[in-house]
Short mmCIF file of C-alpha atoms and ligand atoms in Angstrom, two decimals:
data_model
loop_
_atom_site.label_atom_id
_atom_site.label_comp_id
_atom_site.label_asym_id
_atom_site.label_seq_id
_atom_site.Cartn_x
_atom_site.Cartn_y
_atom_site.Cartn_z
CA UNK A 28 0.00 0.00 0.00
CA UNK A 29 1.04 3.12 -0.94
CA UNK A 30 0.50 6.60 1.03
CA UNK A 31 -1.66 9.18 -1.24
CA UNK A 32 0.10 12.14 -2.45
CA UNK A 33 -0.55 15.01 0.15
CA UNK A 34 -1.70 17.67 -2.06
CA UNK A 35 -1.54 20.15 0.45
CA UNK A 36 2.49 19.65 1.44
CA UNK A 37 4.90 22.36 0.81
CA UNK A 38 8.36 22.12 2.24
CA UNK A 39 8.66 24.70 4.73
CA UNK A 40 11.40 27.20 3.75
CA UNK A 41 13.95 28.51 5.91
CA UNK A 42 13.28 32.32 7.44
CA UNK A 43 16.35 33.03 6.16
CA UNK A 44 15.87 32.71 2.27
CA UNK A 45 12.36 33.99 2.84
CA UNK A 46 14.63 37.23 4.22
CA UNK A 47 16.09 37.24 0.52
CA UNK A 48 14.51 39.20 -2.30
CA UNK A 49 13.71 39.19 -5.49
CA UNK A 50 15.93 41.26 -8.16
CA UNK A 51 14.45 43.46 -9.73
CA UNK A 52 17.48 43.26 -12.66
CA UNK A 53 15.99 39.54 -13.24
CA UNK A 54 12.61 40.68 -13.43
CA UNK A 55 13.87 43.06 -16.28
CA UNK A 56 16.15 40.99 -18.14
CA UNK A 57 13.08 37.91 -18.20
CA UNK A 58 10.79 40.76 -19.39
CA UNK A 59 13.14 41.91 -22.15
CA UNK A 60 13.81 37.98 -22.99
CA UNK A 61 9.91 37.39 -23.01
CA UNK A 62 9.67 40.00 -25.50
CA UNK A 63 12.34 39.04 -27.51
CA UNK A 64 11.58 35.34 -27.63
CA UNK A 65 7.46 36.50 -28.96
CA UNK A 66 9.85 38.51 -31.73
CA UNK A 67 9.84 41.92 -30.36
CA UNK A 68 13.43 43.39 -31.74
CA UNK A 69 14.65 44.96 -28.20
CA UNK A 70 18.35 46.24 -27.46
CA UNK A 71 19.43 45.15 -23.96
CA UNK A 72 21.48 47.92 -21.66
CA UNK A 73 20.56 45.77 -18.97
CA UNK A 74 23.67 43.23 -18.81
CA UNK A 75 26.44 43.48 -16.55
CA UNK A 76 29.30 41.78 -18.78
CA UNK A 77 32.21 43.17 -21.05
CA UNK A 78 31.43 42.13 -24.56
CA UNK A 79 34.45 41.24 -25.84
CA UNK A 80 35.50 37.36 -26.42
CA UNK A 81 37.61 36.21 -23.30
CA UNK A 82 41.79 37.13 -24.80
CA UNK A 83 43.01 34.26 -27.10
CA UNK A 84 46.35 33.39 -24.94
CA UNK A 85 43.97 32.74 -21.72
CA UNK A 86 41.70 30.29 -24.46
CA UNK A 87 44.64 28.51 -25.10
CA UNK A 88 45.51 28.21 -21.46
CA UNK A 89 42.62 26.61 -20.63
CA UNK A 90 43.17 24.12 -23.85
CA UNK A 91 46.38 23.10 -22.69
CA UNK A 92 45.55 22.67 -19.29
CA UNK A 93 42.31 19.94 -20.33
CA UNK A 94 45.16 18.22 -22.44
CA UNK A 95 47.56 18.25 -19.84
CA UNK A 96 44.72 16.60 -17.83
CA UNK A 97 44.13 19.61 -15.14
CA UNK A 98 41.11 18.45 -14.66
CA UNK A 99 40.91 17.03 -11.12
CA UNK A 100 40.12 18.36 -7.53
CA UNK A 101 41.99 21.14 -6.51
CA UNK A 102 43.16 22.45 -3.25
CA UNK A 103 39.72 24.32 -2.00
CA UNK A 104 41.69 27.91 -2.06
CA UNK A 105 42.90 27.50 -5.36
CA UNK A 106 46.07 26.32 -7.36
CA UNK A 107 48.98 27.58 -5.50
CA UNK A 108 50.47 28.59 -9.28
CA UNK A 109 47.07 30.67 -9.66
CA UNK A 110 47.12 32.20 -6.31
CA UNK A 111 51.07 33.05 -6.77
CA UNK A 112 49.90 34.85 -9.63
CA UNK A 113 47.59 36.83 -7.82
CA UNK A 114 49.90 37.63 -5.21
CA UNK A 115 52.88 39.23 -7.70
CA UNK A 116 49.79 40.98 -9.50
CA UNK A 117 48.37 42.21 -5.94
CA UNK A 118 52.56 43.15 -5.32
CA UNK A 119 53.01 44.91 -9.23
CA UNK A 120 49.62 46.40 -9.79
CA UNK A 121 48.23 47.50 -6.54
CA UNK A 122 51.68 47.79 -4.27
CA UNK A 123 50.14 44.94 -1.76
CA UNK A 124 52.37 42.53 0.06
CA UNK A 125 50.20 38.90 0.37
CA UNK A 126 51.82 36.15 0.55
CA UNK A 127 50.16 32.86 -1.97
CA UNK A 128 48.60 31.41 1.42
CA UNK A 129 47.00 35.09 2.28
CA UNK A 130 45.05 34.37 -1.18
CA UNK A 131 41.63 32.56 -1.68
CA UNK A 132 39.90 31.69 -5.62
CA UNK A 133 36.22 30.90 -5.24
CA UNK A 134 33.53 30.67 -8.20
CA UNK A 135 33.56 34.00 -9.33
CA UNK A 136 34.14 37.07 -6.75
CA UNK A 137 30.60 36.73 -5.82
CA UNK A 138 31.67 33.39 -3.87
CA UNK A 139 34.65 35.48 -2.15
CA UNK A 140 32.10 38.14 -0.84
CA UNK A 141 29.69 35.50 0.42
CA UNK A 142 32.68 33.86 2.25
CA UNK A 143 33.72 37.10 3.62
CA UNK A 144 30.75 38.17 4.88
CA UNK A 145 29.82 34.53 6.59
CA UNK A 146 33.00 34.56 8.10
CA UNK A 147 32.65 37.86 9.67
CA UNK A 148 28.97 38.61 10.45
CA UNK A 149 27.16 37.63 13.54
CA UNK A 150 23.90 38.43 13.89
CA UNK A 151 22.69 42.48 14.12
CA UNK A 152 25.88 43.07 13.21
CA UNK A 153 26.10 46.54 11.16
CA UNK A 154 27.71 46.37 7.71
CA UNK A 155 28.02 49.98 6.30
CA UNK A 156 27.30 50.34 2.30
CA UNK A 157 27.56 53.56 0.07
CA UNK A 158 24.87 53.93 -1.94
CA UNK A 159 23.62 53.55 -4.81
CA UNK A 160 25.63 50.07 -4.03
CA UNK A 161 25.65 46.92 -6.20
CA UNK A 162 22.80 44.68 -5.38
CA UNK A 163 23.73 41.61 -4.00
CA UNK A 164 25.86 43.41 -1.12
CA UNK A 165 22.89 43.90 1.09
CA UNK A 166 21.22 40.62 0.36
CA UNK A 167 24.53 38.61 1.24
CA UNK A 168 24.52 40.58 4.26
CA UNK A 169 21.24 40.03 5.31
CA UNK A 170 21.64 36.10 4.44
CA UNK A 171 24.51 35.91 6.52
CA UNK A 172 22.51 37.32 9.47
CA UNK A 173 23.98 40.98 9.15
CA UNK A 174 21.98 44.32 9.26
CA UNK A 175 23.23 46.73 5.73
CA UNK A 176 23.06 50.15 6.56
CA UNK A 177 23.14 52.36 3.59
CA UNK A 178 25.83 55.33 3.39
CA UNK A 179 24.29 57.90 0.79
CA UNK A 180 26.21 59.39 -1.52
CA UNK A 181 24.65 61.92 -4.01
CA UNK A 182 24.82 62.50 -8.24
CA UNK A 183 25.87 66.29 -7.60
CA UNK A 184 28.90 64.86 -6.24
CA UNK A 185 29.79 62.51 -8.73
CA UNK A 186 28.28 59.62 -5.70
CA UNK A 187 31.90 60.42 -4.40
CA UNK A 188 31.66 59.03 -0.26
CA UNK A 189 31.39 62.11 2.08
CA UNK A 190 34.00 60.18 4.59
CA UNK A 191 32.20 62.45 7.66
CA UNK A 192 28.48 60.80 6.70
CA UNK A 193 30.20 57.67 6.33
CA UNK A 194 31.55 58.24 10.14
CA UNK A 195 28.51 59.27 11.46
CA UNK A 196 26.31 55.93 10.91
CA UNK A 197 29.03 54.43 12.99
CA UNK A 198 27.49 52.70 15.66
CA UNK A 199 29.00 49.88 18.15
CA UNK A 200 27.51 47.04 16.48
CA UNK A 201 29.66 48.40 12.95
CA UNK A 202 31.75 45.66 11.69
CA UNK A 203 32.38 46.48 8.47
CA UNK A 204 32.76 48.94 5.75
CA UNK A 205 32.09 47.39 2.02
CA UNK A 206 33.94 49.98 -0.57
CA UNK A 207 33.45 49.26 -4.08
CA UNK A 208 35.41 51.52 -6.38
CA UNK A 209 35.08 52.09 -9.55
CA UNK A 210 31.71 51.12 -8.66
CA UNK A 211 28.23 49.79 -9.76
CA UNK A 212 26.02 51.02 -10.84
CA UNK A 213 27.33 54.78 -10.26
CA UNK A 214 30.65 54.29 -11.88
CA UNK A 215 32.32 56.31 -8.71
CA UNK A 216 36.15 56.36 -8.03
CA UNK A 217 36.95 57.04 -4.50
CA UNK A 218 40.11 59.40 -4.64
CA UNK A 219 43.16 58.14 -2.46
CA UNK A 220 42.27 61.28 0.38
CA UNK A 221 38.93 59.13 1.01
CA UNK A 222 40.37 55.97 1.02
CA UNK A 223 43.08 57.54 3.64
CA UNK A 224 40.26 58.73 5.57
CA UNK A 225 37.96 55.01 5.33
CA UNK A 226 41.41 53.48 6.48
CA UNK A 227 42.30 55.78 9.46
CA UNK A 228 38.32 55.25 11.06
CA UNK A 229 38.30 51.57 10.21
CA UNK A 230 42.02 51.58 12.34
CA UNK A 231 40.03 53.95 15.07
CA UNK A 232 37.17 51.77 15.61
CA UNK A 233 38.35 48.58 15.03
CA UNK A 234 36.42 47.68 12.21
CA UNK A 235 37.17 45.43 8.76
CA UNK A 236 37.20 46.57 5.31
CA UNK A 237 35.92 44.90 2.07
CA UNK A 238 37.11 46.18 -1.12
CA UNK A 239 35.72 45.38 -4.30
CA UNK A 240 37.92 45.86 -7.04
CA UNK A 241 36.66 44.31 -9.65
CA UNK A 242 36.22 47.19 -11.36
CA UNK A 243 39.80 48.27 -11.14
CA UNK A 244 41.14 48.68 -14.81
CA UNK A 245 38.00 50.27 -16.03
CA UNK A 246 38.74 53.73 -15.07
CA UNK A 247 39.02 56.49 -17.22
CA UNK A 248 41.43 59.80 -16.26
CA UNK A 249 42.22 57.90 -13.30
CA UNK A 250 44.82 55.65 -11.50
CA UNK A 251 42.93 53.07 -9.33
CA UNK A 252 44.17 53.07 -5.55
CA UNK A 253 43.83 49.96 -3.60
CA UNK A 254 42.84 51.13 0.18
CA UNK A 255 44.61 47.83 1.41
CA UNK A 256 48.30 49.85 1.27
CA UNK A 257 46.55 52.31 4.50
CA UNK A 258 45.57 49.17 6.27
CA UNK A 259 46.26 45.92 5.43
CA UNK A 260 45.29 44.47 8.79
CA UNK A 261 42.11 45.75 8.93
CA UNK A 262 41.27 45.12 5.00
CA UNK A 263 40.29 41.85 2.65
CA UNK A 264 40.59 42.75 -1.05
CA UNK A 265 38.20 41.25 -3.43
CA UNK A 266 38.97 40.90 -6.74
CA UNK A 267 38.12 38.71 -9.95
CA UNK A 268 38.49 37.91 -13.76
CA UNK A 269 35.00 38.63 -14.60
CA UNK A 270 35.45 42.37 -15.65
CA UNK A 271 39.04 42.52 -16.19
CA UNK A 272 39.49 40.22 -18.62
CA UNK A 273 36.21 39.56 -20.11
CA UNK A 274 35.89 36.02 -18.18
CA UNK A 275 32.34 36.43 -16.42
CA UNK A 276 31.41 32.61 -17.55
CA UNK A 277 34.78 30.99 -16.49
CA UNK A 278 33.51 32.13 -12.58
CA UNK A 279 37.45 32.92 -10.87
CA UNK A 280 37.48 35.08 -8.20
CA UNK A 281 39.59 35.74 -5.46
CA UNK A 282 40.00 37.81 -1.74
CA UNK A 283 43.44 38.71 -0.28
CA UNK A 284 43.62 39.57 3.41
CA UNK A 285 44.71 39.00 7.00
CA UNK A 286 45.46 35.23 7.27
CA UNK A 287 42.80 33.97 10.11
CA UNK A 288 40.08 35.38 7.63
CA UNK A 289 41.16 33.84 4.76
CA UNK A 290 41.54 30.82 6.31
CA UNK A 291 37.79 31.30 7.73
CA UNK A 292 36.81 31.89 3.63
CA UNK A 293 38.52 28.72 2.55
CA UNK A 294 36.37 26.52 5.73
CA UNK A 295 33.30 27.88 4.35
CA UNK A 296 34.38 27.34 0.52
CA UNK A 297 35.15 23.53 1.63
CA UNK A 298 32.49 22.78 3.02
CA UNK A 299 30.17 24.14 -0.09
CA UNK A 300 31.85 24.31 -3.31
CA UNK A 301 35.22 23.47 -2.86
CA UNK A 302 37.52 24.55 -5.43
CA UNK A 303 36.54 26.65 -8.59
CA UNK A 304 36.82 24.89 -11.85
CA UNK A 305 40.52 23.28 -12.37
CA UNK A 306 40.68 24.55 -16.02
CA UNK A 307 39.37 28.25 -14.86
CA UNK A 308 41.95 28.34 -12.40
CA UNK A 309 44.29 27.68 -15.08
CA UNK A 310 43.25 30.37 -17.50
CA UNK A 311 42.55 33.19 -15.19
CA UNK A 312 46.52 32.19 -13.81
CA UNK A 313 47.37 33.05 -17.62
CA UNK A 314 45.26 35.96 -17.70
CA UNK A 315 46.63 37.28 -14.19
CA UNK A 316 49.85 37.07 -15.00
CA UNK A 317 49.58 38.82 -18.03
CA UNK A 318 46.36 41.10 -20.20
CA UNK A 319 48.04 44.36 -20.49
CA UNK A 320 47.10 44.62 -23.82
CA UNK A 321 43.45 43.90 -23.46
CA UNK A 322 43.38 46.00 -20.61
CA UNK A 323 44.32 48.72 -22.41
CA UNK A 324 41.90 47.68 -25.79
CA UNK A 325 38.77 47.43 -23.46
CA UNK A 326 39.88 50.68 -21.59
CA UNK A 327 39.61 53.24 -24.46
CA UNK A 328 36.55 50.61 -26.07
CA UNK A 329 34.83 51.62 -22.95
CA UNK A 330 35.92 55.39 -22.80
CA UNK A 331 34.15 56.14 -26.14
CA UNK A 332 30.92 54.21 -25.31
CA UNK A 333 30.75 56.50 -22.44
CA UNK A 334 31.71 59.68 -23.64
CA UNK A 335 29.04 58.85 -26.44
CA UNK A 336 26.37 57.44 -24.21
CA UNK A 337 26.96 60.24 -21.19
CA UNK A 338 26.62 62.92 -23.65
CA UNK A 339 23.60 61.62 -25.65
CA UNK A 340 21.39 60.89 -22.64
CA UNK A 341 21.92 64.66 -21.07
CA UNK A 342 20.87 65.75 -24.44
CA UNK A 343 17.78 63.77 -24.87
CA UNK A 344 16.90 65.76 -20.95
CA UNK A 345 17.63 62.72 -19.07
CA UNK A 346 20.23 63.37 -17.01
CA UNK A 347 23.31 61.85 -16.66
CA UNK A 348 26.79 62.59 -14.75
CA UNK A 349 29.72 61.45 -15.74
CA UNK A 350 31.31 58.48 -14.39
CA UNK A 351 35.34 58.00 -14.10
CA UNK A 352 34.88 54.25 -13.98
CA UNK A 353 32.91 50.75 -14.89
CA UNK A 354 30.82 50.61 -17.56
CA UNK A 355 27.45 52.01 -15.75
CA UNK A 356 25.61 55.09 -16.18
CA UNK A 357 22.91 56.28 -14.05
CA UNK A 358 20.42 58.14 -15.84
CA UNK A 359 17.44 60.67 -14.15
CA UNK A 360 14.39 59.31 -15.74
CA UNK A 361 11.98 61.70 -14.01
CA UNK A 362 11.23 63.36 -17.49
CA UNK A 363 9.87 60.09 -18.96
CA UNK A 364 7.87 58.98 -15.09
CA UNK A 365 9.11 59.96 -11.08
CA UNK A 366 8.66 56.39 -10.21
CA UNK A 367 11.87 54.53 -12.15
CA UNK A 368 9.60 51.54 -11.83
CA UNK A 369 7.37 53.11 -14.24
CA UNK A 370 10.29 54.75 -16.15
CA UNK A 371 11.85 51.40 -16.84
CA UNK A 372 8.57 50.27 -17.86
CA UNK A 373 7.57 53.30 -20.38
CA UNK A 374 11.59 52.79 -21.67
CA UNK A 375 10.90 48.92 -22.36
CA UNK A 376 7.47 48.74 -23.98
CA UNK A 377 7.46 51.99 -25.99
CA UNK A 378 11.33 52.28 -27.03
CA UNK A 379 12.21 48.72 -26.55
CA UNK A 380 14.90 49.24 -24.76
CA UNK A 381 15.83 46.97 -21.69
CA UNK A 382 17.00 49.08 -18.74
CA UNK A 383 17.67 48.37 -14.79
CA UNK A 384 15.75 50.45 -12.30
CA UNK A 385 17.50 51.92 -9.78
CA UNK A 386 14.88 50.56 -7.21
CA UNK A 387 17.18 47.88 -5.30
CA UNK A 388 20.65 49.92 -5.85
CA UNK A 389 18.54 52.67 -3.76
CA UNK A 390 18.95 55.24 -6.92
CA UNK A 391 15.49 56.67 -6.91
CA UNK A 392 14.13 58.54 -10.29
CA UNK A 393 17.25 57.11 -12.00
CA UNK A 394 17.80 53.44 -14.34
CA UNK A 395 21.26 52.31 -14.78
CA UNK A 396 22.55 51.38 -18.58
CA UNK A 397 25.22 49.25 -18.77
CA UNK A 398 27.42 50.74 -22.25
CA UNK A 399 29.48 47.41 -22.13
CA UNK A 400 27.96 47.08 -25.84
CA UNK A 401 28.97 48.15 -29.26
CA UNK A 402 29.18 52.12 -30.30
CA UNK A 403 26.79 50.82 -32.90
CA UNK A 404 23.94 49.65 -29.97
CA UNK A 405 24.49 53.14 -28.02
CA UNK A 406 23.39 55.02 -31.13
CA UNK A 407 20.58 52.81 -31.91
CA UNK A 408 19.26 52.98 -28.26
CA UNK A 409 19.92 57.04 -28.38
CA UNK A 410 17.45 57.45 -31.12
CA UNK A 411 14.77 54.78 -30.00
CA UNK A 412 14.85 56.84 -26.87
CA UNK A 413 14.57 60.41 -28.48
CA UNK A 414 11.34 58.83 -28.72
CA UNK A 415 9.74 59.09 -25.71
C1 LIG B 509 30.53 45.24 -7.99
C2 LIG B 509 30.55 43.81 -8.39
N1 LIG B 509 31.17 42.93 -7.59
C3 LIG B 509 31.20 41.63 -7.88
C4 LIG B 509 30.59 41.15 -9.02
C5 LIG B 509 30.63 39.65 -9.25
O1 LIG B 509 31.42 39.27 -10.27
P1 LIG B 509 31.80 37.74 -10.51
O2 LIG B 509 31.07 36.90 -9.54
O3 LIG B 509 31.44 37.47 -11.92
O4 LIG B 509 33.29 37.67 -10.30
C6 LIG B 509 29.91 42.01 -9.87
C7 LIG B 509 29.20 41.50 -11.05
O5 LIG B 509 28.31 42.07 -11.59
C8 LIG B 509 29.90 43.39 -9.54
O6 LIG B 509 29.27 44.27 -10.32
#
């Protein structure tokens, strides 16, 4: 005899991924791919990947390393040739001093942050976030039983971190200061006076510092300062392949910090993941060690779409400052609707253009455009929008 289905069952899901939200960036993109499965011709501004073709000498890499049969369990932090390559890039790029054991690779940097941030959070504990900040920071926070608190930063100051507001939502249960420069989705760079200043309170108060800087060679006008050289001891450094070198599929990313912490990551990463792919590892150690040349191709690729994209938005009335890094632009939409809900909406079905609202980056009245697309796409989208 068997027992008869129970219709009315539904596994009972944990409070905490009922704490997690929905994003409203995947509600977008499945909109825009709706529409563009039924036929609808729409131009996506929405995606948050270079488009260039990962560099040829990584490729082959990752060829010779399947022949060469790299394709077996790894340690869980990572090939020590991969993480020695991080380290001398870390020492050449960014003047940092890690050793290869001071290095962690997870699946993509979004792995490393989730690491980080379960092996520092307790419960209530503040994390401080300028804003408009990247997404997923204040959902991994929450997840990992942390409470974000939002640092504003405004558009008439280029969303440059006022270090004094940033010091004032200091509160005892603080533990830790997320930077993310160049950033997304406001395309910010932090100048070395503010990272001075983020270093010097984090050394006051005793509190970490987690630096995103995956962002780091897409800066225009600028060199990119890693806060890590004010305070090592107090900062982990997250980095990955993703943006850099055009890599978002082959998921390598990495954190470099104070040992004990890293060593907290790499517990977490065993006992979930493990390593990141074998033949990734391999490849992004190829890439690491040497993309100057793409670097620089991708760089100006990505000045021109912005300089284009910057000034055709102000001139359609929407907008627009400009950013000195990343390949985001935050645009006012108020002309087309106040609510960027709406905007996004109006921008999609009437122009067909897929846009992000700035809803869950807390950017109110504004939509972010990713310009990692050809010059080609920006002047399409221009003129579809002059129509609204
Ligand atoms: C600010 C920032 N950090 C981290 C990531 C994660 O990159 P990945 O997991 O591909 O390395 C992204 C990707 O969009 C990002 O924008």
């Amino acid at each position: 005899m068997t027992t008869p289905p129970d219709t009315t069952f539904s596994p009972r899901l944990s409070q905490q991924v009922q704490r997690l939200r929905p994003s409203s960036t995947i509600a977008v993109t499945s909109r825009a791919l709706e529409m563009q499965r039924s036929g609808i011709d729409v131009l996506s501004m929405a995606a948050g990947e270079p488009d260039f073709d990962t560099p040829a000498h990584v490729v082959a890499a990752a060829k010779q390393a399947i022949d060469a049969g790299k394709t077996r369990y790894t340690q869980v932090q990572g090939i020590p040739e991969l993480r020695e390559a991080i380290a001398a890039k870390l020492k050449r790029e960014n003047g940092l001093n890690y050793t290869a054991e001071q290095v962690t690779v997870g699946n993509g940097g979004k792995q490393s942050l989730f690491n980080a941030f379960f092996a520092l959070l307790d419960p209530g504990d503040e994390v401080l976030i300028p804003a408009p900040y990247w997404v997923s920071y204040p959902e991994m926070v929450r997840f990992a039983g942390g409470v974000p608190m939002a640092v504003t930063t405004r558009p008439e100051d280029g969303y440059r971190l006022d270090v004094d507001v940033l010091k004032a939502a200091i509160t005892p249960r603080t533990k830790l200061i997320v930077l993310n420069s160049p950033g997304n989705p406001t395309g910010a760079v932090f100048p070395e006076a503010t990272l001075r200043a983020v270093a010097e309170l984090a050394q006051q108060h005793g509190l970490t510092i987690l630096t995103d800087e995956m962002y780091e060679h897409i800066i225009y006008d600028h060199q990119h300062v890693s806060i890590a050289r004010f305070a090592p001891e107090h900062t982990l450094t997250v980095n990955g392949a993703s943006k850099a070198y055009a890599m978002t599929g082959w998921r390598i990313g990495y954190a470099a910090g104070p040992l004990p912490l890293v060593k907290a990551m790499n517990a977490i990463q065993g006992q979930s993941t493990s390593n990141a792919s074998s033949v990734s590892q391999w490849a992004a150690a190829a890439a690491i060690a040497d993309s100057r040349e793409f670097i620089e191709m991708a760089r100006g690729k990505f000045q021109e779409r912005r300089d284009r994209i910057v000034a055709g938005l102000n001139a359609l009335g929407l907008p627009t400052p400009t950013p000195d890094g990343a390949f985001y632009v935050l645009a006012d939409t108020t002309r087309i609707h106040a609510d960027e809900l709406e905007a996004t909406r109006i921008i999609l079905d009437e122009a067909r253009v897929a846009v992000v609202p700035g809803t869950d980056f807390l950017a109110p009245g504004r939509v972010r455009l990713s310009y990692a697309t050809s010059l080609e796409q920006i002047g399409a989208v221009l003129e579809r929008l002059k129509t609204l």
